[in-house]
CSV table of C-alpha atoms in Angstrom, one decimal:
chain,number,residue,atom,x,y,z
A,1,MET,CA,162.2,66.1,131.1
A,2,VAL,CA,160.8,66.3,134.5
A,3,ALA,CA,157.0,66.3,134.7
A,4,ASN,CA,155.8,69.7,136.0
A,5,PRO,CA,152.0,69.5,136.9
A,6,GLN,CA,151.6,73.3,136.7
A,7,ARG,CA,153.1,73.5,133.3
A,8,ARG,CA,151.0,70.6,132.1
A,9,THR,CA,147.9,72.4,133.3
A,10,ASP,CA,149.1,75.6,131.6
A,11,VAL,CA,149.5,73.8,128.3
A,12,THR,CA,146.1,72.2,128.7
A,13,ASP,CA,144.5,75.6,129.3
A,14,ALA,CA,146.2,77.0,126.3
A,15,ALA,CA,145.0,74.1,124.3
A,16,LEU,CA,141.4,74.9,125.4
A,17,ALA,CA,141.8,78.5,124.3
A,18,VAL,CA,143.2,77.3,120.9
A,19,LEU,CA,140.3,74.9,120.4
A,20,GLY,CA,137.6,77.3,121.5
A,21,GLY,CA,139.1,80.1,119.4
A,22,GLY,CA,139.9,78.3,116.2
A,23,GLY,CA,138.1,74.9,116.3
A,24,SER,CA,139.6,71.5,116.0
A,25,ARG,CA,141.5,72.4,112.9
A,26,ALA,CA,143.5,75.0,114.8
A,27,LEU,CA,144.6,72.6,117.5
A,28,THR,CA,148.2,71.7,116.7
A,29,HIS,CA,151.1,71.2,119.0
A,30,ARG,CA,152.8,74.2,117.7
A,31,ALA,CA,149.7,76.5,118.1
A,32,VAL,CA,149.4,75.3,121.7
A,33,ASP,CA,153.0,75.9,122.4
A,34,THR,CA,152.7,79.5,121.0
A,35,ALA,CA,149.5,80.1,123.0
A,36,ALA,CA,151.0,78.8,126.2
A,37,GLY,CA,154.3,80.8,125.6
A,38,VAL,CA,156.4,77.7,126.2
A,39,PRO,CA,159.3,76.4,124.1
A,40,ALA,CA,158.4,74.5,120.9
A,41,GLY,CA,158.0,70.8,121.6
A,42,THR,CA,156.5,71.2,125.1
A,43,CYS,CA,153.0,70.3,124.2
A,44,ALA,CA,154.2,67.3,122.2
A,45,ASN,CA,156.3,66.3,125.2
A,46,TYR,CA,153.3,66.2,127.5
A,47,PHE,CA,150.8,64.9,125.0
A,48,PRO,CA,152.5,63.0,122.2
A,49,ARG,CA,149.2,61.9,120.8
A,50,ARG,CA,146.4,64.2,119.9
A,51,ALA,CA,144.0,61.8,121.8
A,52,ASP,CA,146.1,62.4,125.0
A,53,LEU,CA,145.7,66.1,124.7
A,54,MET,CA,141.9,65.8,124.1
A,55,LEU,CA,141.5,63.7,127.2
A,56,ALA,CA,143.4,66.2,129.3
A,57,MET,CA,141.3,69.0,128.0
A,58,ALA,CA,138.1,67.0,128.7
A,59,GLN,CA,139.2,66.5,132.3
A,60,ARG,CA,140.4,70.0,132.7
A,61,ILE,CA,137.5,71.9,131.3
A,62,PHE,CA,135.1,70.8,134.2
A,63,VAL,CA,137.5,72.3,136.6
A,64,ARG,CA,137.5,75.5,134.6
A,65,VAL,CA,133.7,75.8,134.3
A,66,ALA,CA,132.9,74.7,137.8
A,67,PRO,CA,130.6,77.0,139.8
A,68,GLU,CA,132.5,79.4,142.2
A,69,PRO,CA,131.9,78.5,145.8
A,70,HIS,CA,130.9,82.0,146.8
A,71,GLU,CA,128.3,82.0,144.2
A,72,VAL,CA,126.9,78.6,145.3
A,73,ALA,CA,126.7,80.0,148.8
A,74,ARG,CA,124.8,83.1,147.5
A,75,LEU,CA,122.4,80.9,145.6
A,76,GLU,CA,121.7,78.8,148.8
A,77,GLY,CA,120.3,81.9,150.2
A,78,VAL,CA,117.8,82.7,147.4
A,79,PRO,CA,114.2,81.9,148.2
A,80,ASP,CA,112.8,78.7,146.8
A,81,GLU,CA,110.6,80.1,144.1
A,82,GLU,CA,113.5,82.1,142.7
A,83,ALA,CA,116.2,79.5,143.3
A,84,LEU,CA,116.1,77.8,139.9
A,85,PRO,CA,115.9,80.9,137.7
A,86,ALA,CA,118.8,82.5,139.8
A,87,TYR,CA,120.8,79.3,139.3
A,88,VAL,CA,120.2,79.2,135.6
A,89,ALA,CA,121.0,82.9,135.3
A,90,TYR,CA,124.3,82.2,137.0
A,91,VAL,CA,125.2,79.2,134.8
A,92,VAL,CA,124.5,81.2,131.6
A,93,GLU,CA,126.3,84.2,132.9
A,94,ARG,CA,129.3,82.0,133.8
A,95,LEU,CA,129.5,80.2,130.5
A,96,LEU,CA,129.3,83.5,128.6
A,97,ARG,CA,131.9,85.2,130.6
A,98,ASN,CA,134.5,82.9,128.9
A,99,PRO,CA,133.3,82.5,125.3
A,100,ASP,CA,136.4,80.5,124.0
A,101,LEU,CA,136.2,78.1,127.0
A,102,THR,CA,132.5,77.5,126.4
A,103,ARG,CA,133.1,77.1,122.6
A,104,ALA,CA,135.8,74.6,123.6
A,105,LEU,CA,133.2,72.6,125.6
A,106,ILE,CA,130.9,72.4,122.5
A,107,GLU,CA,133.9,71.4,120.4
A,108,LEU,CA,134.7,68.6,123.0
A,109,ARG,CA,131.1,67.5,122.9
A,110,LEU,CA,131.3,67.1,119.2
A,111,GLU,CA,134.7,65.3,119.5
A,112,ALA,CA,133.0,62.9,122.0
A,113,SER,CA,130.5,62.0,119.3
A,114,ARG,CA,133.5,60.8,117.2
A,115,SER,CA,135.8,59.6,119.9
A,116,PRO,CA,134.5,57.0,122.5
A,117,GLU,CA,137.6,57.8,124.7
A,118,VAL,CA,136.6,61.4,124.9
A,119,ALA,CA,132.9,60.5,125.4
A,120,ALA,CA,134.1,58.3,128.3
A,121,VAL,CA,135.5,61.3,130.1
A,122,ILE,CA,133.0,63.9,129.2
A,123,GLY,CA,129.8,61.8,129.6
A,124,PRO,CA,130.3,61.0,133.4
A,125,PHE,CA,131.2,64.6,134.2
A,126,LEU,CA,128.1,66.1,132.5
A,127,ARG,CA,125.8,63.3,134.0
A,128,ARG,CA,127.3,63.9,137.5
A,129,GLY,CA,126.6,67.6,137.1
A,130,ALA,CA,123.0,67.0,136.1
A,131,ALA,CA,122.6,64.5,139.0
A,132,GLU,CA,123.9,67.1,141.4
A,133,ASP,CA,121.5,69.7,140.0
A,134,MET,CA,118.6,67.1,140.6
A,135,ASP,CA,119.8,66.7,144.1
A,136,PHE,CA,119.8,70.5,144.6
A,137,TYR,CA,116.2,70.3,143.3
A,138,ARG,CA,115.3,67.6,145.7
A,139,THR,CA,117.1,69.1,148.7
A,140,ARG,CA,115.3,72.4,148.2
A,141,GLY,CA,112.0,70.7,147.9
A,142,LEU,CA,111.2,72.5,144.8
A,143,PRO,CA,107.8,71.8,143.1
A,144,GLY,CA,107.5,69.3,140.4
A,145,GLU,CA,109.7,66.7,139.0
A,146,PRO,CA,113.5,67.0,139.4
A,147,ARG,CA,114.0,65.6,135.8
A,148,ILE,CA,112.9,69.1,134.6
A,149,VAL,CA,116.6,69.9,135.4
A,150,LEU,CA,117.6,68.0,132.3
A,151,THR,CA,115.3,70.2,130.2
A,152,LEU,CA,116.9,73.3,131.8
A,153,HIS,CA,120.3,72.0,130.8
A,154,HIS,CA,119.0,71.8,127.2
A,155,VAL,CA,117.6,75.3,127.4
A,156,VAL,CA,120.9,76.7,128.8
A,157,ASN,CA,122.9,74.9,126.0
A,158,GLY,CA,120.6,76.2,123.3
A,159,VAL,CA,120.8,79.8,124.5
A,160,VAL,CA,124.5,79.6,124.9
A,161,LEU,CA,125.1,78.0,121.5
A,162,ASP,CA,122.9,80.7,119.9
A,163,HIS,CA,124.6,83.6,121.7
A,164,LEU,CA,128.2,82.4,121.0
A,165,THR,CA,127.7,81.5,117.3
A,166,VAL,CA,124.9,83.1,115.2
A,167,PRO,CA,122.3,84.8,117.5
A,168,LEU,CA,118.8,84.7,116.2
A,169,ASP,CA,118.1,88.0,117.9
A,170,PRO,CA,121.4,89.9,118.5
A,171,GLU,CA,119.6,92.3,120.8
A,172,ALA,CA,118.2,89.7,123.2
A,173,ASP,CA,119.8,89.2,126.6
A,174,PRO,CA,120.7,85.5,126.8
A,175,VAL,CA,120.4,85.5,130.7
A,176,ALA,CA,117.0,87.1,130.6
A,177,VAL,CA,115.9,84.6,127.9
A,178,ALA,CA,117.1,81.5,129.8
A,179,THR,CA,115.7,82.9,133.1
A,180,ALA,CA,112.3,83.6,131.6
A,181,ALA,CA,112.2,80.1,130.1
A,182,THR,CA,113.1,78.6,133.4
A,183,SER,CA,110.3,80.5,135.2
A,184,ARG,CA,107.7,79.4,132.6
A,185,LEU,CA,108.9,75.7,132.8
A,186,MET,CA,108.6,75.9,136.6
A,187,ARG,CA,105.4,77.7,137.1
A,188,ASP,CA,103.5,75.2,135.2
A,189,LEU,CA,104.7,72.5,137.7
A,190,ASP,CA,103.2,74.2,140.8
B,1,MET,CA,136.9,72.4,83.2
B,2,VAL,CA,133.3,73.1,82.4
B,3,ALA,CA,131.2,74.0,85.4
B,4,ASN,CA,128.7,71.3,86.4
B,5,PRO,CA,126.1,72.5,88.8
B,6,GLN,CA,125.1,68.9,89.9
B,7,ARG,CA,128.6,67.9,90.5
B,8,ARG,CA,129.3,71.1,92.5
B,9,THR,CA,126.3,70.3,94.6
B,10,ASP,CA,127.5,66.6,95.1
B,11,VAL,CA,130.9,67.8,96.2
B,12,THR,CA,129.2,70.3,98.6
B,13,ASP,CA,127.0,67.5,100.0
B,14,ALA,CA,130.1,65.4,100.4
B,15,ALA,CA,131.9,68.2,102.2
B,16,LEU,CA,128.9,68.5,104.7
B,17,ALA,CA,129.1,64.8,105.4
B,18,VAL,CA,132.9,65.0,106.0
B,19,LEU,CA,132.5,68.1,108.3
B,20,GLY,CA,129.6,66.5,110.3
B,21,GLY,CA,131.3,63.2,110.5
B,22,GLY,CA,134.9,64.2,111.3
B,23,GLY,CA,134.8,67.9,112.3
B,24,SER,CA,136.6,70.9,110.7
B,25,ARG,CA,139.9,69.1,111.0
B,26,ALA,CA,138.7,66.3,108.7
B,27,LEU,CA,137.6,68.7,106.0
B,28,THR,CA,140.3,68.6,103.4
B,29,HIS,CA,140.1,68.8,99.6
B,30,ARG,CA,141.3,65.1,99.4
B,31,ALA,CA,138.8,63.9,102.0
B,32,VAL,CA,135.9,65.5,100.1
B,33,ASP,CA,137.0,64.1,96.8
B,34,THR,CA,137.0,60.6,98.4
B,35,ALA,CA,133.6,61.1,100.0
B,36,ALA,CA,132.1,62.3,96.8
B,37,GLY,CA,133.8,59.6,94.7
B,38,VAL,CA,135.2,62.1,92.2
B,39,PRO,CA,138.7,62.3,90.8
B,40,ALA,CA,141.3,63.9,93.1
B,41,GLY,CA,141.4,67.6,92.5
B,42,THR,CA,137.7,68.0,91.9
B,43,CYS,CA,136.9,69.8,95.1
B,44,ALA,CA,139.9,72.0,94.8
B,45,ASN,CA,138.8,72.9,91.3
B,46,TYR,CA,135.3,74.1,92.4
B,47,PHE,CA,136.5,75.6,95.8
B,48,PRO,CA,140.1,76.6,95.6
B,49,ARG,CA,140.0,78.3,99.1
B,50,ARG,CA,138.6,76.7,102.2
B,51,ALA,CA,136.5,79.8,102.7
B,52,ASP,CA,134.7,79.2,99.3
B,53,LEU,CA,133.8,75.6,100.3
B,54,MET,CA,132.6,76.8,103.7
B,55,LEU,CA,130.3,79.4,102.1
B,56,ALA,CA,128.9,76.9,99.6
B,57,MET,CA,128.2,74.5,102.6
B,58,ALA,CA,126.5,77.3,104.6
B,59,GLN,CA,124.3,78.0,101.6
B,60,ARG,CA,123.6,74.3,100.8
B,61,ILE,CA,122.8,73.2,104.3
B,62,PHE,CA,119.6,75.1,104.5
B,63,VAL,CA,118.3,73.4,101.4
B,64,ARG,CA,119.2,70.0,103.0
B,65,VAL,CA,117.5,70.7,106.3
B,66,ALA,CA,114.4,72.5,105.0
B,67,PRO,CA,111.0,71.0,106.0
B,68,GLU,CA,109.4,68.6,103.5
B,69,PRO,CA,106.3,70.2,101.8
B,70,HIS,CA,104.1,67.2,102.6
B,71,GLU,CA,105.0,67.5,106.3
B,72,VAL,CA,104.3,71.2,106.3
B,73,ALA,CA,100.9,70.4,104.7
B,74,ARG,CA,100.2,67.8,107.4
B,75,LEU,CA,101.2,70.3,110.2
B,76,GLU,CA,98.8,72.9,108.8
B,77,GLY,CA,96.0,70.4,109.5
B,78,VAL,CA,96.9,69.9,113.2
B,79,PRO,CA,94.6,71.7,115.7
B,80,ASP,CA,95.9,74.9,117.2
B,81,GLU,CA,96.6,73.6,120.7
B,82,GLU,CA,98.8,70.8,119.3
B,83,ALA,CA,100.3,72.8,116.4
B,84,LEU,CA,103.4,74.0,118.1
B,85,PRO,CA,104.3,70.8,119.9
B,86,ALA,CA,103.8,68.8,116.6
B,87,TYR,CA,105.9,71.3,114.7
B,88,VAL,CA,108.8,71.1,117.3
B,89,ALA,CA,108.5,67.2,117.2
B,90,TYR,CA,108.8,67.2,113.5
B,91,VAL,CA,111.8,69.6,113.6
B,92,VAL,CA,113.7,67.5,116.1
B,93,GLU,CA,112.9,64.2,114.4
B,94,ARG,CA,114.1,65.7,111.1
B,95,LEU,CA,117.4,67.0,112.5
B,96,LEU,CA,118.1,63.6,114.2
B,97,ARG,CA,117.2,61.7,111.0
B,98,ASN,CA,120.5,62.9,109.5
B,99,PRO,CA,123.0,63.2,112.4
B,100,ASP,CA,126.0,64.1,110.4
B,101,LEU,CA,124.2,66.9,108.5
B,102,THR,CA,123.0,68.3,111.9
B,103,ARG,CA,126.4,68.0,113.3
B,104,ALA,CA,127.7,69.9,110.3
B,105,LEU,CA,125.2,72.6,111.0
B,106,ILE,CA,126.7,73.0,114.6
B,107,GLU,CA,130.2,73.0,113.1
B,108,LEU,CA,129.1,75.8,110.7
B,109,ARG,CA,127.7,77.8,113.6
B,110,LEU,CA,130.9,77.5,115.3
B,111,GLU,CA,132.8,78.5,112.2
B,112,ALA,CA,130.5,81.5,111.9
B,113,SER,CA,131.7,82.6,115.3
B,114,ARG,CA,135.2,82.7,113.7
B,115,SER,CA,134.5,83.8,110.2
B,116,PRO,CA,132.4,87.0,109.4
B,117,GLU,CA,132.0,85.6,105.8
B,118,VAL,CA,130.3,82.4,107.0
B,119,ALA,CA,128.2,84.4,109.6
B,120,ALA,CA,127.0,86.6,106.9
B,121,VAL,CA,125.5,83.5,105.0
B,122,ILE,CA,124.2,81.5,108.0
B,123,GLY,CA,122.8,84.4,110.1
B,124,PRO,CA,120.2,85.7,107.6
B,125,PHE,CA,119.1,82.1,106.9
B,126,LEU,CA,118.6,81.2,110.6
B,127,ARG,CA,116.9,84.5,111.2
B,128,ARG,CA,114.6,84.2,108.3
B,129,GLY,CA,113.7,80.7,109.5
B,130,ALA,CA,112.9,82.1,112.9
B,131,ALA,CA,110.9,84.9,111.4
B,132,GLU,CA,108.8,82.4,109.4
B,133,ASP,CA,108.1,80.4,112.5
B,134,MET,CA,106.9,83.7,114.2
B,135,ASP,CA,104.6,84.2,111.1
B,136,PHE,CA,103.3,80.7,111.4
B,137,TYR,CA,102.5,81.5,115.1
B,138,ARG,CA,100.7,84.8,114.2
B,139,THR,CA,98.8,83.3,111.3
B,140,ARG,CA,97.5,80.5,113.5
B,141,GLY,CA,96.6,82.9,116.1
B,142,LEU,CA,98.4,80.9,118.8
B,143,PRO,CA,98.1,82.3,122.4
B,144,GLY,CA,100.9,84.4,123.8
B,145,GLU,CA,103.9,86.1,122.4
B,146,PRO,CA,105.3,85.0,119.0
B,147,ARG,CA,108.8,85.7,120.4
B,148,ILE,CA,108.5,82.4,122.3
B,149,VAL,CA,109.4,80.8,119.1
B,150,LEU,CA,113.0,82.0,119.7
B,151,THR,CA,113.1,80.1,123.0
B,152,LEU,CA,111.7,77.0,121.2
B,153,HIS,CA,114.6,77.3,118.8
B,154,HIS,CA,117.0,77.2,121.7
B,155,VAL,CA,115.2,74.2,123.3
B,156,VAL,CA,115.4,72.3,120.0
B,157,ASN,CA,119.1,73.2,119.6
B,158,GLY,CA,119.9,72.1,123.1
B,159,VAL,CA,118.1,68.9,122.9
B,160,VAL,CA,119.7,68.0,119.5
B,161,LEU,CA,123.2,69.0,120.7
B,162,ASP,CA,122.7,66.7,123.8
B,163,HIS,CA,121.4,63.8,121.8
B,164,LEU,CA,124.0,64.0,119.0
B,165,THR,CA,127.0,64.4,121.4
B,166,VAL,CA,126.9,63.3,125.0
B,167,PRO,CA,123.3,62.6,126.1
B,168,LEU,CA,122.7,63.5,129.8
B,169,ASP,CA,120.1,60.7,129.8
B,170,PRO,CA,120.8,58.2,127.0
B,171,GLU,CA,117.4,56.6,127.6
B,172,ALA,CA,115.4,59.8,127.1
B,173,ASP,CA,113.5,60.3,123.9
B,174,PRO,CA,114.7,63.7,122.4
B,175,VAL,CA,111.4,64.2,120.6
B,176,ALA,CA,109.4,63.6,123.7
B,177,VAL,CA,111.7,65.9,125.8
B,178,ALA,CA,111.4,68.7,123.3
B,179,THR,CA,107.6,68.3,122.9
B,180,ALA,CA,107.0,68.3,126.6
B,181,ALA,CA,109.0,71.4,127.1
B,182,THR,CA,107.1,73.1,124.3
B,183,SER,CA,103.7,72.2,125.8
B,184,ARG,CA,104.8,73.6,129.2
B,185,LEU,CA,106.2,76.8,127.7
B,186,MET,CA,102.9,77.2,125.8
B,187,ARG,CA,100.4,76.4,128.4
B,188,ASP,CA,101.7,79.1,130.7
B,189,LEU,CA,100.9,81.6,128.1
B,190,ASP,CA,97.1,80.9,127.8
């Protein structure tokens, strides 16, 4: 079998959809082949071991959830005092736009707590993202301590986990909740 | 087989440990029997369907993560301005004291997003907990809007998810991070 990078990516994306939609129990070679619409045995061919597939998914998901360049450009034009709430709103909106992908990210985080191999892929990506957010904070000269960005990550993850699983308040708008929390956390730092 | 409520509870607790430790894929009748130290077939006897076991776990976990009465009494004696940070610190500390149980709660939340039956058990429990927290807020006459309690739940869940999976900053103290966020969110409301 000749390696086909596009097909490998398609299979990995299908695996993310299966994991996010059905949980780790649903993730079988056969389910991924079906979701990808490829012949039986394709996923097993690319990823003989479950751990191989997990690692490919961990690498791929950060491409899938990366911010869109045109949105980053837009956010660069937002005035300082609104920059962080606008950025947080965009992150929440982007994560909720693809619920199964975001659930897959939570599943991969849980998998990382059980698998040092998966943790070794996911950890550096997540930390680099947070470091880039702190750089954005410093570059913009926003008030207060750039480490507040870590707290904003926790707020976003908590809001998203709530909304995608069992919302405490099904009527609440998760983007508004996260944005309001960001504004409050910021204002205090002036 | 005569129903034995204590054994049923023991099996359910073992299932929570298996789910939290290994994820939904690890949760099999056989793994639960082994973890509970009971004869093979016991878990299948109490919970023939996986859905039955999931529901029993969803009901049981809220007993397991409930606040301890002596801690609630202690928190009632904390001065108003420190009450909420102290309460949040206790919740984070309690959740992190039993990592597999708390991971099981996250797994059950994800399961709820796929299973209306599980959502129907977990949703009311989580919402009742949040409503009780809002009552605590009102009874204490704390400043601002009781709905901020929902945001605090998101902060706690985000901090706990981070700490139990892939910490952005492995050196950070999750209790301190959650407490500081709470104080900031509160102070702004004065």
